[in-house]
Tab-separated table of N, CA and C in Angstrom:
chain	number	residue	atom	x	y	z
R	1	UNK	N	33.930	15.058	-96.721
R	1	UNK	CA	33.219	13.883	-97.163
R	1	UNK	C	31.802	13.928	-96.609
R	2	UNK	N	30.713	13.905	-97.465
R	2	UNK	CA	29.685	14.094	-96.957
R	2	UNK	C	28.683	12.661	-96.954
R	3	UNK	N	28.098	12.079	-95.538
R	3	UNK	CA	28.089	10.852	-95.546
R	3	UNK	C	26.054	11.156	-95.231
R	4	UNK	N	25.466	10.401	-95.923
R	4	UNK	CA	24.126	10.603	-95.658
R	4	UNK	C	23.013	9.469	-94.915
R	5	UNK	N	23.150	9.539	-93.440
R	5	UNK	CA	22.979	8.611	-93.133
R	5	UNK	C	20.934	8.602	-93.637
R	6	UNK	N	20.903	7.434	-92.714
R	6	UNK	CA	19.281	6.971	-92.235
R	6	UNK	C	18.473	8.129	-92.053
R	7	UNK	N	17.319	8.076	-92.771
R	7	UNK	CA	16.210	9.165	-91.929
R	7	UNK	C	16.162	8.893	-90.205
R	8	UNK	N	15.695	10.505	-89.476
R	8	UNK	CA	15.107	9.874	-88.538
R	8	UNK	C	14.157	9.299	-87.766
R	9	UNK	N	12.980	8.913	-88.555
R	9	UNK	CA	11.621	8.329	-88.759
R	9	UNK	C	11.856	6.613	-88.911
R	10	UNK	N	12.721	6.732	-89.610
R	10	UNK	CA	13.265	5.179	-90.177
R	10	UNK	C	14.190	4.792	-89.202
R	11	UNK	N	15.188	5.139	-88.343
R	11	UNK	CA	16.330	4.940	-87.241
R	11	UNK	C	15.211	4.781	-85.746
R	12	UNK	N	14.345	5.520	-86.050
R	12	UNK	CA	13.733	5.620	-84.817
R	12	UNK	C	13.202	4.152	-84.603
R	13	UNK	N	12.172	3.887	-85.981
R	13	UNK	CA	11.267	2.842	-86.417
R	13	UNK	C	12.776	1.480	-86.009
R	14	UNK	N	13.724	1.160	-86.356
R	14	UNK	CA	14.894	0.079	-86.451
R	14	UNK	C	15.015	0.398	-84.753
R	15	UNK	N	15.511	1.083	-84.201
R	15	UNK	CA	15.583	1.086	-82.293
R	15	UNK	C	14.613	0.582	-81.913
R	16	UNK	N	13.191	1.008	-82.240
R	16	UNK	CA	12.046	0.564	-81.494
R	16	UNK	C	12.308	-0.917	-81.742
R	17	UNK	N	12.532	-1.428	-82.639
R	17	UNK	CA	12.271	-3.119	-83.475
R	17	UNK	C	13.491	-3.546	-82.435
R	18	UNK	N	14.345	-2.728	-82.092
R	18	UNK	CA	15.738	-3.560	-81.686
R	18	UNK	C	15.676	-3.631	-80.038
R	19	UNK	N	14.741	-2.690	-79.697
R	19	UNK	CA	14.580	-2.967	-78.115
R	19	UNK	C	13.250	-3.971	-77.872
R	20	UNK	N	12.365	-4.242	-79.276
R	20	UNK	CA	11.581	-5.101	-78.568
R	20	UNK	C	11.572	-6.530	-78.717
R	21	UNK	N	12.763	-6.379	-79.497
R	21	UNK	CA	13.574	-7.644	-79.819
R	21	UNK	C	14.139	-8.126	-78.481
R	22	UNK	N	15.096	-6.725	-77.568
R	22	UNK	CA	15.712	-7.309	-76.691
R	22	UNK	C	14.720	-7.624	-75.305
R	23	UNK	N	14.057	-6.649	-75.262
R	23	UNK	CA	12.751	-6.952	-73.940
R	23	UNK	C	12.103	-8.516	-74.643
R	24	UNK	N	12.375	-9.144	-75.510
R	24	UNK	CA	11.625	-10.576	-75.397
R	24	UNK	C	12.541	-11.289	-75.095
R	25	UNK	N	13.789	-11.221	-75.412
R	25	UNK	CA	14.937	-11.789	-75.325
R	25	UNK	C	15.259	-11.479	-73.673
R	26	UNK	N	15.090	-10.601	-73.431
R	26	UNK	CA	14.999	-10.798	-71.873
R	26	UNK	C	14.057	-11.644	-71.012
R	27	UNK	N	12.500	-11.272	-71.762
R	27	UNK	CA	11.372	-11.699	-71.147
R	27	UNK	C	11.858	-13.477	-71.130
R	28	UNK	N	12.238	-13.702	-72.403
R	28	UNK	CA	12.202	-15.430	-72.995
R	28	UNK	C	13.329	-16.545	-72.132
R	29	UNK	N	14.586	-15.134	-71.732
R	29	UNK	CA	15.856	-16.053	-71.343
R	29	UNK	C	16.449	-16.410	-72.544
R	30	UNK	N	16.453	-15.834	-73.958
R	30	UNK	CA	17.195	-16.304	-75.511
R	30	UNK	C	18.764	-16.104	-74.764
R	31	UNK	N	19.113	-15.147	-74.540
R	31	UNK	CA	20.573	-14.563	-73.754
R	31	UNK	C	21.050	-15.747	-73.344
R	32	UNK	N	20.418	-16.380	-72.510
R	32	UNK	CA	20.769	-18.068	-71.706
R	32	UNK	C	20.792	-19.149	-72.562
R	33	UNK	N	19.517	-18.925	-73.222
R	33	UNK	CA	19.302	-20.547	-74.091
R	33	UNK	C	20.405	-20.152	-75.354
R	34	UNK	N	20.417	-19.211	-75.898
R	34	UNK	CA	21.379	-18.596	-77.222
R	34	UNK	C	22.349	-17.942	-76.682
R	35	UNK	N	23.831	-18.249	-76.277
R	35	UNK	CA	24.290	-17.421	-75.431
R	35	UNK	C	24.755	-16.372	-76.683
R	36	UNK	N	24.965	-17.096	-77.529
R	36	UNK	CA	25.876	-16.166	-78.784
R	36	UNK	C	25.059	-15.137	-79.224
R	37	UNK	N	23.786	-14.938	-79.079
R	37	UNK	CA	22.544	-13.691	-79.190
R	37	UNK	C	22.966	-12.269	-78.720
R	38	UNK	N	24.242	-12.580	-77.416
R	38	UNK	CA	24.857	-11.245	-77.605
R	38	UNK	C	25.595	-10.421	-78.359
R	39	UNK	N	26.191	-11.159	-78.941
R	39	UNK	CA	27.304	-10.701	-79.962
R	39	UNK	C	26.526	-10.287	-80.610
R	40	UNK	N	25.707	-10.311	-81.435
R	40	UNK	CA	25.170	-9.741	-82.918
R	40	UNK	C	23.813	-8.619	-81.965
R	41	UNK	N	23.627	-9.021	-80.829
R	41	UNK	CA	22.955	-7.695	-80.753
R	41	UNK	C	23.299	-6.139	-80.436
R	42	UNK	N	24.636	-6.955	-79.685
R	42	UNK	CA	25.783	-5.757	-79.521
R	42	UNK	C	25.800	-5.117	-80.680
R	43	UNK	N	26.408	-5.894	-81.903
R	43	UNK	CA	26.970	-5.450	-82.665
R	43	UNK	C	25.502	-4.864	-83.533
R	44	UNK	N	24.464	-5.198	-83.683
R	44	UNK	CA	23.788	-3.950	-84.472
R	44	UNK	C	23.238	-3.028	-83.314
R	45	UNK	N	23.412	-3.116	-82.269
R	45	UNK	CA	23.085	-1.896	-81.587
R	45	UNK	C	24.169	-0.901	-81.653
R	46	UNK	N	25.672	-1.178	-81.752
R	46	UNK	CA	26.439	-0.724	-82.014
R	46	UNK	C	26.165	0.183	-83.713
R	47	UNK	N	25.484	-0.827	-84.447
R	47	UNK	CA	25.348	-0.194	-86.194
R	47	UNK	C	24.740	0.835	-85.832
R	48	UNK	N	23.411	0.544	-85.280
R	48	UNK	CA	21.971	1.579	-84.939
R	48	UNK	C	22.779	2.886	-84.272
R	49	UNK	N	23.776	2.715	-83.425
R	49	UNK	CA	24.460	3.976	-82.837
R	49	UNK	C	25.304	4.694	-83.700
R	50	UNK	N	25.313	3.926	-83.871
R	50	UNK	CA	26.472	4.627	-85.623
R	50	UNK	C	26.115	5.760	-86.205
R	51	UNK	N	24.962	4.930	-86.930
R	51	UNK	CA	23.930	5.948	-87.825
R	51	UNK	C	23.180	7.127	-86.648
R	52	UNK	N	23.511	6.541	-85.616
R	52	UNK	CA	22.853	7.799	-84.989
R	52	UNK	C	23.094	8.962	-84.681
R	53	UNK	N	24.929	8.157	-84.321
R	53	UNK	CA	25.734	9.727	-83.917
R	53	UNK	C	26.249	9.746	-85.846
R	54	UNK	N	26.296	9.168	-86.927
R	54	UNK	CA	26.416	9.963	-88.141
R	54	UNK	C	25.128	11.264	-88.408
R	55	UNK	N	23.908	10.788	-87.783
R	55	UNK	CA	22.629	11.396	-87.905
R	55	UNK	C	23.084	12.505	-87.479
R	56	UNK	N	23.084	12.586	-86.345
R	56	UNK	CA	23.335	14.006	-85.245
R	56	UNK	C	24.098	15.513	-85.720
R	57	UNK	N	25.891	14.257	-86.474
R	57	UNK	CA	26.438	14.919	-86.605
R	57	UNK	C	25.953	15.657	-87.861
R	58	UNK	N	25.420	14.961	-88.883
R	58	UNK	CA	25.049	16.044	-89.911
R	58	UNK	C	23.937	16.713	-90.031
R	59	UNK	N	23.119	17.180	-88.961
R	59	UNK	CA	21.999	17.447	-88.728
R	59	UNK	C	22.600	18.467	-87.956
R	60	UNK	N	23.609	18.821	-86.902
R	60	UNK	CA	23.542	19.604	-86.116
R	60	UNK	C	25.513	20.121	-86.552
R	61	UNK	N	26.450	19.879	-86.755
R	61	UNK	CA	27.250	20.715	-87.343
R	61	UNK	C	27.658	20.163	-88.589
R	62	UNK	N	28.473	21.138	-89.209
R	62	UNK	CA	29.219	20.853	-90.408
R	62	UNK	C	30.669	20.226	-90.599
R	63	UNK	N	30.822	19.200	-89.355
R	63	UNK	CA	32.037	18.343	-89.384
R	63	UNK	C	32.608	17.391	-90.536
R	64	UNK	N	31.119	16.702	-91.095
R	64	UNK	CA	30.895	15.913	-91.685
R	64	UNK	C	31.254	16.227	-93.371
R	65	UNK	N	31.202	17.670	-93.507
R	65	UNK	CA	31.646	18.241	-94.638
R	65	UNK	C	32.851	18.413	-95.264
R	66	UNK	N	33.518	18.668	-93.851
R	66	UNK	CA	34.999	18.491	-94.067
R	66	UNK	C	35.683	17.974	-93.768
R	67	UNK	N	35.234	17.024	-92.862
R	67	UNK	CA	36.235	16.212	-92.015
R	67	UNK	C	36.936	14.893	-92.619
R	68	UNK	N	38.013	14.338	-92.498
R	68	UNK	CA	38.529	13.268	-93.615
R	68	UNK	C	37.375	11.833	-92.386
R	69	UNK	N	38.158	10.987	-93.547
R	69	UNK	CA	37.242	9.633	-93.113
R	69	UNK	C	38.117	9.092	-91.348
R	70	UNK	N	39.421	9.057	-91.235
R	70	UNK	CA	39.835	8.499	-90.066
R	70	UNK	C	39.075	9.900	-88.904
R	71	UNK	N	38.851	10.950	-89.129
R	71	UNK	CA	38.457	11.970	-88.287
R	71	UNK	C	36.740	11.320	-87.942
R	72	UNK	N	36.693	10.997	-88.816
R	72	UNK	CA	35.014	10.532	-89.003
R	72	UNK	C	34.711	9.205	-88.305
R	73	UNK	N	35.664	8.551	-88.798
R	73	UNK	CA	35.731	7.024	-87.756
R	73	UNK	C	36.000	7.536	-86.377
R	74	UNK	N	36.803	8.256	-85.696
R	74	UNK	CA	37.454	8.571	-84.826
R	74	UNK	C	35.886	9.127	-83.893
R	75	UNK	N	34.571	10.107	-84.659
R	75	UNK	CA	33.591	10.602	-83.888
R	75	UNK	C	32.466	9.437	-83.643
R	76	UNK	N	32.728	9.046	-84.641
R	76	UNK	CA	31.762	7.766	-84.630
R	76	UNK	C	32.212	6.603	-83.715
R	77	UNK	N	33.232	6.077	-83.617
R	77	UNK	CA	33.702	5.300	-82.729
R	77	UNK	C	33.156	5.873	-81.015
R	78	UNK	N	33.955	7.393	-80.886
R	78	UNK	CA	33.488	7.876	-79.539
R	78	UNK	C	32.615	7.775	-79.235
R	79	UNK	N	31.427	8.687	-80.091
R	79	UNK	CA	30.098	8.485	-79.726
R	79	UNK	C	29.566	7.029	-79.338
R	80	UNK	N	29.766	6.027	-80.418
R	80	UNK	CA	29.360	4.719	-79.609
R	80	UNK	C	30.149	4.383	-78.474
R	81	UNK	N	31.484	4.572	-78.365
R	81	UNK	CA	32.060	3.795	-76.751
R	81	UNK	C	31.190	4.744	-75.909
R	82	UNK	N	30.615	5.859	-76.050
R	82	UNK	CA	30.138	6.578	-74.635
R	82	UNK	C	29.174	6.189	-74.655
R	83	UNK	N	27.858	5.373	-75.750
R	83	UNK	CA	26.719	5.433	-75.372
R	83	UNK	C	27.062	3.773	-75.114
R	84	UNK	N	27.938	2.923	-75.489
R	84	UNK	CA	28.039	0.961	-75.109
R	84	UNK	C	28.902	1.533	-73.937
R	85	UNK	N	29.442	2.382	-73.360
R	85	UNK	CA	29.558	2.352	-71.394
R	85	UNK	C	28.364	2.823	-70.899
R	86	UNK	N	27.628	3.728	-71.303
R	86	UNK	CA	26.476	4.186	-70.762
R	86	UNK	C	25.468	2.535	-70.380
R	87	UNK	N	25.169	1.792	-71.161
R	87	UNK	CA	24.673	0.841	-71.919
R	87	UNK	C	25.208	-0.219	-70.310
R	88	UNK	N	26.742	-0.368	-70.523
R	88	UNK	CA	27.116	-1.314	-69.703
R	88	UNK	C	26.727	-1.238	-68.058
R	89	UNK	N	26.817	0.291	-67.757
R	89	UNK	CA	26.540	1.414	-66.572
R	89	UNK	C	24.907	0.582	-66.599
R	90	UNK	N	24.081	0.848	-66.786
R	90	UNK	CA	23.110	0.522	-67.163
R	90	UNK	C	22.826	-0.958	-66.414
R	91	UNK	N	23.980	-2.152	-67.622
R	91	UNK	CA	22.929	-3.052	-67.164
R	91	UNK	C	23.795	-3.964	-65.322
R	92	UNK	N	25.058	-3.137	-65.411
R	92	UNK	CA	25.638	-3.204	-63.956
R	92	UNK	C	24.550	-2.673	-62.972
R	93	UNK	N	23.955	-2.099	-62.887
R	93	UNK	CA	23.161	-1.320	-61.846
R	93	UNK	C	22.116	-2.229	-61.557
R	94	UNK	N	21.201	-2.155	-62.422
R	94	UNK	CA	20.354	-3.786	-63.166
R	94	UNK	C	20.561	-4.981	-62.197
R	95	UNK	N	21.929	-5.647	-62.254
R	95	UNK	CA	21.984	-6.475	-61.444
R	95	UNK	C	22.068	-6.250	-60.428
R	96	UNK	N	22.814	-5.123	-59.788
R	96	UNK	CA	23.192	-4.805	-58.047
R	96	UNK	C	22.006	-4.405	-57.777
R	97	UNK	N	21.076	-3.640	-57.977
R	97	UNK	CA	19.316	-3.409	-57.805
R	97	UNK	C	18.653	-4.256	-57.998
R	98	UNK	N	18.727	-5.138	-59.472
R	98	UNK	CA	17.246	-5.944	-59.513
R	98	UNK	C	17.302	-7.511	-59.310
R	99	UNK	N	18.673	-7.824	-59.722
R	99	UNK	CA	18.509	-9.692	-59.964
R	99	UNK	C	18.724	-10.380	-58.972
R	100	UNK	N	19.170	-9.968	-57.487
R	100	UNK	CA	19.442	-10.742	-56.724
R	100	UNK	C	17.862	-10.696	-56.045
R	101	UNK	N	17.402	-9.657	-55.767
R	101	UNK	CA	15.530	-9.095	-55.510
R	101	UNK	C	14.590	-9.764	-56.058
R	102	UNK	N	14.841	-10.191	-57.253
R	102	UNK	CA	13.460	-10.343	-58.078
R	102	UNK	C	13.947	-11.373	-58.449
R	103	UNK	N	15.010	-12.027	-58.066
R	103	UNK	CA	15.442	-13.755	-59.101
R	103	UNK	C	15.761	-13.710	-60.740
R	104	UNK	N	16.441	-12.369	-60.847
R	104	UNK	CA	15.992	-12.242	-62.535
R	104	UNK	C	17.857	-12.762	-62.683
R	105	UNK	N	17.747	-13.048	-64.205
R	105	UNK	CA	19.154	-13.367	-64.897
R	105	UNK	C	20.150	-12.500	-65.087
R	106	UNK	N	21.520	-12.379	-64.530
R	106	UNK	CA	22.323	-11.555	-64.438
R	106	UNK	C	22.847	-10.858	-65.825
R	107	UNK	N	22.737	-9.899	-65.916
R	107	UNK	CA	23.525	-9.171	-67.438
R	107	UNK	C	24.791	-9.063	-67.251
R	108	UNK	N	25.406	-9.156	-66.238
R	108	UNK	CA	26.807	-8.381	-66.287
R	108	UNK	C	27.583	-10.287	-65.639
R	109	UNK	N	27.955	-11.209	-66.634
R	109	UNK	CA	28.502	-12.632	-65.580
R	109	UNK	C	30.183	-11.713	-64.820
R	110	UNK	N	30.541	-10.752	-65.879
R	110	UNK	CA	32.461	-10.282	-65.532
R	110	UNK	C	32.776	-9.182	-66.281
R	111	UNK	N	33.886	-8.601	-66.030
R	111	UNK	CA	34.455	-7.699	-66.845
R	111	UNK	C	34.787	-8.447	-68.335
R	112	UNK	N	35.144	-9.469	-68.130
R	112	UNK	CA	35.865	-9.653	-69.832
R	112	UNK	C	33.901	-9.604	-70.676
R	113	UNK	N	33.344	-10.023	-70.333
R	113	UNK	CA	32.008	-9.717	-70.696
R	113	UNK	C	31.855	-8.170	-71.312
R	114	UNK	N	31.808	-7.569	-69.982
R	114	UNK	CA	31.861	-6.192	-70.274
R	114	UNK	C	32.736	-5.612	-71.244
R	115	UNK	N	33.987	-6.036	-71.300
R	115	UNK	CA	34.575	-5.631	-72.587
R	115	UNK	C	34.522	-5.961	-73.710
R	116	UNK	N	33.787	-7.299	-74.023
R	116	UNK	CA	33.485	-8.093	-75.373
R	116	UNK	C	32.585	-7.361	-76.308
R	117	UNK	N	31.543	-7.107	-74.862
R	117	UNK	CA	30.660	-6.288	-75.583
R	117	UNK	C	30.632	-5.316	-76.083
R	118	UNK	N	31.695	-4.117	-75.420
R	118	UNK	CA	32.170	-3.170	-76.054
R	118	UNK	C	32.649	-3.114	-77.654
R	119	UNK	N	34.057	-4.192	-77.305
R	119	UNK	CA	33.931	-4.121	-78.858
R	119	UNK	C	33.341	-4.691	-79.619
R	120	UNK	N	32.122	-5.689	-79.209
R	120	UNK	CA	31.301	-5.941	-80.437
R	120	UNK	C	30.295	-4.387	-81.123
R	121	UNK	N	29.832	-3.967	-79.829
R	121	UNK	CA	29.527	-2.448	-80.140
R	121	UNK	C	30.462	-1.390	-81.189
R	122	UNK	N	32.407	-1.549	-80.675
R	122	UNK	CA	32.437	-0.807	-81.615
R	122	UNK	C	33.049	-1.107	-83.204
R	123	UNK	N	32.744	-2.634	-82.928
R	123	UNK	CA	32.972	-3.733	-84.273
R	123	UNK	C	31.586	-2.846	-85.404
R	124	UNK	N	30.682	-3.306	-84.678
R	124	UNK	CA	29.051	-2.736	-85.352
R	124	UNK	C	28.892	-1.173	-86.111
R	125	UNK	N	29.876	-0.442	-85.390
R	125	UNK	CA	29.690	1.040	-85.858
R	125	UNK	C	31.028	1.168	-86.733
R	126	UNK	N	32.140	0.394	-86.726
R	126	UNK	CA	32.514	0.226	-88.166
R	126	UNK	C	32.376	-0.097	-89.678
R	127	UNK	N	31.130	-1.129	-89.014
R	127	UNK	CA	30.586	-1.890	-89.940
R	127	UNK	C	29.855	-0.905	-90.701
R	128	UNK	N	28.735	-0.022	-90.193
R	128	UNK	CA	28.193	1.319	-90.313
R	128	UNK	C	29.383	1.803	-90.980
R	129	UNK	N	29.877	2.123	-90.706
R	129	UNK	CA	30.593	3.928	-90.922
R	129	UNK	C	31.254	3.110	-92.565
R	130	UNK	N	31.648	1.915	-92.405
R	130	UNK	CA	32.305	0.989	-93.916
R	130	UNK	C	31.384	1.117	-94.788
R	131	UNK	N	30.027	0.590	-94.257
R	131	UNK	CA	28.942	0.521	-95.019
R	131	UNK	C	28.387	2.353	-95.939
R	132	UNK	N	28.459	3.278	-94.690
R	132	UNK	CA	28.602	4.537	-95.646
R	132	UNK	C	28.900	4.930	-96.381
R	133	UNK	N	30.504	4.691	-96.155
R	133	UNK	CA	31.649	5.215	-96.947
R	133	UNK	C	31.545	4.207	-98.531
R	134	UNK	N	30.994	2.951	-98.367
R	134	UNK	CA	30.614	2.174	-99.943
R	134	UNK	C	29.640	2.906	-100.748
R	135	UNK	N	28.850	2.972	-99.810
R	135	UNK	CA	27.750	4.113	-100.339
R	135	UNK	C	28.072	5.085	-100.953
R	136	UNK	N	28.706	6.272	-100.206
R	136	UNK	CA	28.923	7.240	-101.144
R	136	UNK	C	29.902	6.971	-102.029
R	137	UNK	N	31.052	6.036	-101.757
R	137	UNK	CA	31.768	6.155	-103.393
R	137	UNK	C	30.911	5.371	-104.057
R	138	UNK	N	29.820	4.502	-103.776
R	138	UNK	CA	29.352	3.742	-105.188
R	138	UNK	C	28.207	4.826	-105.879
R	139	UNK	N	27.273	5.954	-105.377
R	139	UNK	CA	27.087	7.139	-105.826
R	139	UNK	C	27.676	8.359	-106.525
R	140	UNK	N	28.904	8.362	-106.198
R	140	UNK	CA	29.144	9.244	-106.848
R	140	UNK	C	30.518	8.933	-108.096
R	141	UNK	N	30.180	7.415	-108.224
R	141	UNK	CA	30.968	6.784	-109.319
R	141	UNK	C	30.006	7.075	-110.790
Protein backbone atom coordinates (compact mmCIF):
# COMPACT_ATOMS: atom_id res chain seq x y z
CA UNK A 1 0.00 0.00 0.00
CA UNK A 2 1.60 3.00 -1.01
CA UNK A 3 0.67 6.01 1.25
CA UNK A 4 1.91 9.59 0.07
CA UNK A 5 2.36 11.65 2.77
CA UNK A 6 3.08 15.71 3.18
CA UNK A 7 6.00 17.35 1.42
CA UNK A 8 8.89 18.09 3.51
CA UNK A 9 8.95 21.88 3.02
CA UNK A 10 5.23 21.91 3.91
CA UNK A 11 5.59 19.45 7.36
CA UNK A 12 8.46 21.48 8.21
CA UNK A 13 6.45 24.92 7.52
CA UNK A 14 3.06 23.08 9.95
CA UNK A 15 5.93 22.14 13.06
CA UNK A 16 7.34 25.51 12.90
CA UNK A 17 3.45 27.03 13.15
CA UNK A 18 2.85 24.27 15.89
CA UNK A 19 5.78 25.12 18.16
CA UNK A 20 5.10 28.76 17.92
CA UNK A 21 1.78 28.20 18.76
CA UNK A 22 3.02 26.28 21.80
CA UNK A 23 5.98 28.79 22.97
CA UNK A 24 2.94 31.48 23.21
CA UNK A 25 0.85 29.17 24.87
CA UNK A 26 3.53 28.76 27.23
CA UNK A 27 4.67 32.39 27.16
CA UNK A 28 0.58 33.40 27.73
CA UNK A 29 -0.30 30.56 30.50
CA UNK A 30 -3.38 29.37 27.62
CA UNK A 31 -2.38 25.63 29.23
CA UNK A 32 -3.82 27.23 32.68
CA UNK A 33 -6.44 29.62 31.51
CA UNK A 34 -7.61 26.75 28.62
CA UNK A 35 -6.82 23.70 30.39
CA UNK A 36 -8.44 21.59 27.52
CA UNK A 37 -5.62 23.29 24.96
CA UNK A 38 -3.81 20.14 25.76
CA UNK A 39 -5.69 17.66 24.31
CA UNK A 40 -5.90 18.96 20.78
CA UNK A 41 -2.33 19.98 20.87
CA UNK A 42 -1.28 16.62 21.78
CA UNK A 43 -3.32 15.32 19.43
CA UNK A 44 -2.07 17.31 16.25
CA UNK A 45 1.35 17.04 17.38
CA UNK A 46 0.69 13.52 17.48
CA UNK A 47 -0.93 14.07 13.47
CA UNK A 48 2.36 16.22 12.60
CA UNK A 49 4.37 12.96 13.90
CA UNK A 50 2.48 10.78 11.92
CA UNK A 51 3.12 12.29 8.70
CA UNK A 52 6.51 12.44 9.78
CA UNK A 53 7.44 9.03 10.58
CA UNK A 54 4.92 8.17 7.22
CA UNK A 55 7.52 10.80 5.56
CA UNK A 56 10.68 9.01 6.67
CA UNK A 57 9.39 5.81 6.05
CA UNK A 58 8.82 6.36 2.38
CA UNK A 59 11.67 8.40 1.73
CA UNK A 60 14.16 6.10 3.27
CA UNK A 61 12.86 2.27 2.85
CA UNK A 62 10.45 0.37 0.88
CA UNK A 63 8.16 -0.84 3.80
CA UNK A 64 5.50 1.25 2.77
CA UNK A 65 5.21 -0.64 -0.55
CA UNK A 66 4.45 -3.67 0.81
CA UNK A 67 3.52 -3.58 3.98
CA UNK A 68 -0.40 -4.22 4.81
CA UNK A 69 -2.27 -1.32 6.62
CA UNK A 70 -2.31 -2.94 10.45
CA UNK A 71 1.75 -3.34 9.78
CA UNK A 72 1.59 0.34 8.85
CA UNK A 73 -0.50 1.45 11.81
CA UNK A 74 1.66 -0.70 13.97
CA UNK A 75 5.13 1.73 12.56
CA UNK A 76 3.33 4.67 12.79
CA UNK A 77 1.91 4.23 16.15
CA UNK A 78 5.69 3.29 17.42
CA UNK A 79 7.31 5.96 15.94
CA UNK A 80 4.92 8.43 17.66
CA UNK A 81 4.88 6.61 21.27
CA UNK A 82 8.84 7.02 21.05
CA UNK A 83 8.87 10.54 19.97
CA UNK A 84 5.28 11.56 22.78
CA UNK A 85 7.86 9.69 25.59
CA UNK A 86 10.72 11.52 24.27
CA UNK A 87 8.30 14.67 24.42
CA UNK A 88 7.10 13.65 28.03
CA UNK A 89 11.09 12.95 29.07
CA UNK A 90 11.40 16.36 27.98
CA UNK A 91 8.88 18.25 29.68
CA UNK A 92 9.59 16.06 33.20
CA UNK A 93 13.11 17.40 33.24
CA UNK A 94 11.62 21.00 32.52
CA UNK A 95 10.04 20.93 35.74
CA UNK A 96 12.76 19.19 38.07
CA UNK A 97 15.37 21.91 36.40
CA UNK A 98 13.33 24.89 35.62
CA UNK A 99 9.87 25.58 37.47
CA UNK A 100 10.63 25.38 40.92
CA UNK A 101 13.99 28.05 39.91
CA UNK A 102 12.39 30.37 37.80
CA UNK A 103 8.58 30.25 39.24
CA UNK A 104 7.49 28.92 35.86
CA UNK A 105 4.12 26.61 35.45
CA UNK A 106 4.51 22.98 35.89
CA UNK A 107 4.05 20.67 32.64
CA UNK A 108 4.05 17.46 34.19
CA UNK A 109 0.74 18.05 37.37
CA UNK A 110 0.98 13.45 37.46
CA UNK A 111 1.34 10.42 35.72
CA UNK A 112 -2.32 10.02 34.67
CA UNK A 113 -1.42 13.40 32.83
CA UNK A 114 1.44 11.84 31.40
CA UNK A 115 -0.51 9.11 30.06
CA UNK A 116 -3.49 11.15 28.66
CA UNK A 117 -1.24 12.75 26.74
CA UNK A 118 0.19 9.90 25.29
CA UNK A 119 -2.78 8.72 24.00
CA UNK A 120 -4.02 11.84 22.80
CA UNK A 121 -0.65 11.72 20.79
CA UNK A 122 -1.40 8.33 19.67
CA UNK A 123 -5.26 9.18 19.10
CA UNK A 124 -3.68 12.09 16.53
CA UNK A 125 -1.47 9.69 14.46
CA UNK A 126 -4.46 7.53 13.83
CA UNK A 127 -6.29 10.18 12.84
CA UNK A 128 -3.27 10.71 10.23
CA UNK A 129 -2.64 7.33 9.18
CA UNK A 130 -7.14 7.14 8.70
CA UNK A 131 -6.85 10.27 7.01
CA UNK A 132 -4.17 8.61 4.42
CA UNK A 133 -5.57 5.57 3.95
CA UNK A 134 -9.11 7.84 2.68
CA UNK A 135 -6.86 9.39 0.54
CA UNK A 136 -5.49 6.83 -1.30
CA UNK A 137 -8.65 4.78 -1.74
CA UNK A 138 -10.52 8.00 -2.75
CA UNK A 139 -7.57 8.31 -5.63
CA UNK A 140 -7.41 5.46 -6.87
CA UNK A 141 -11.30 4.97 -7.13
Amino acid sequence: MAYTPISPKKLAVLFLAFFAFHGFALWYHWYYVFPWLDVPMHMVGGFLCALLVLMLLRRYSGLLDHANDGDILFMVWGGVALIGIFWEFQEFFFDVFLTARYALDALQPNAADTLKDLADDLLGAFLAFSMLKMQRKATSE
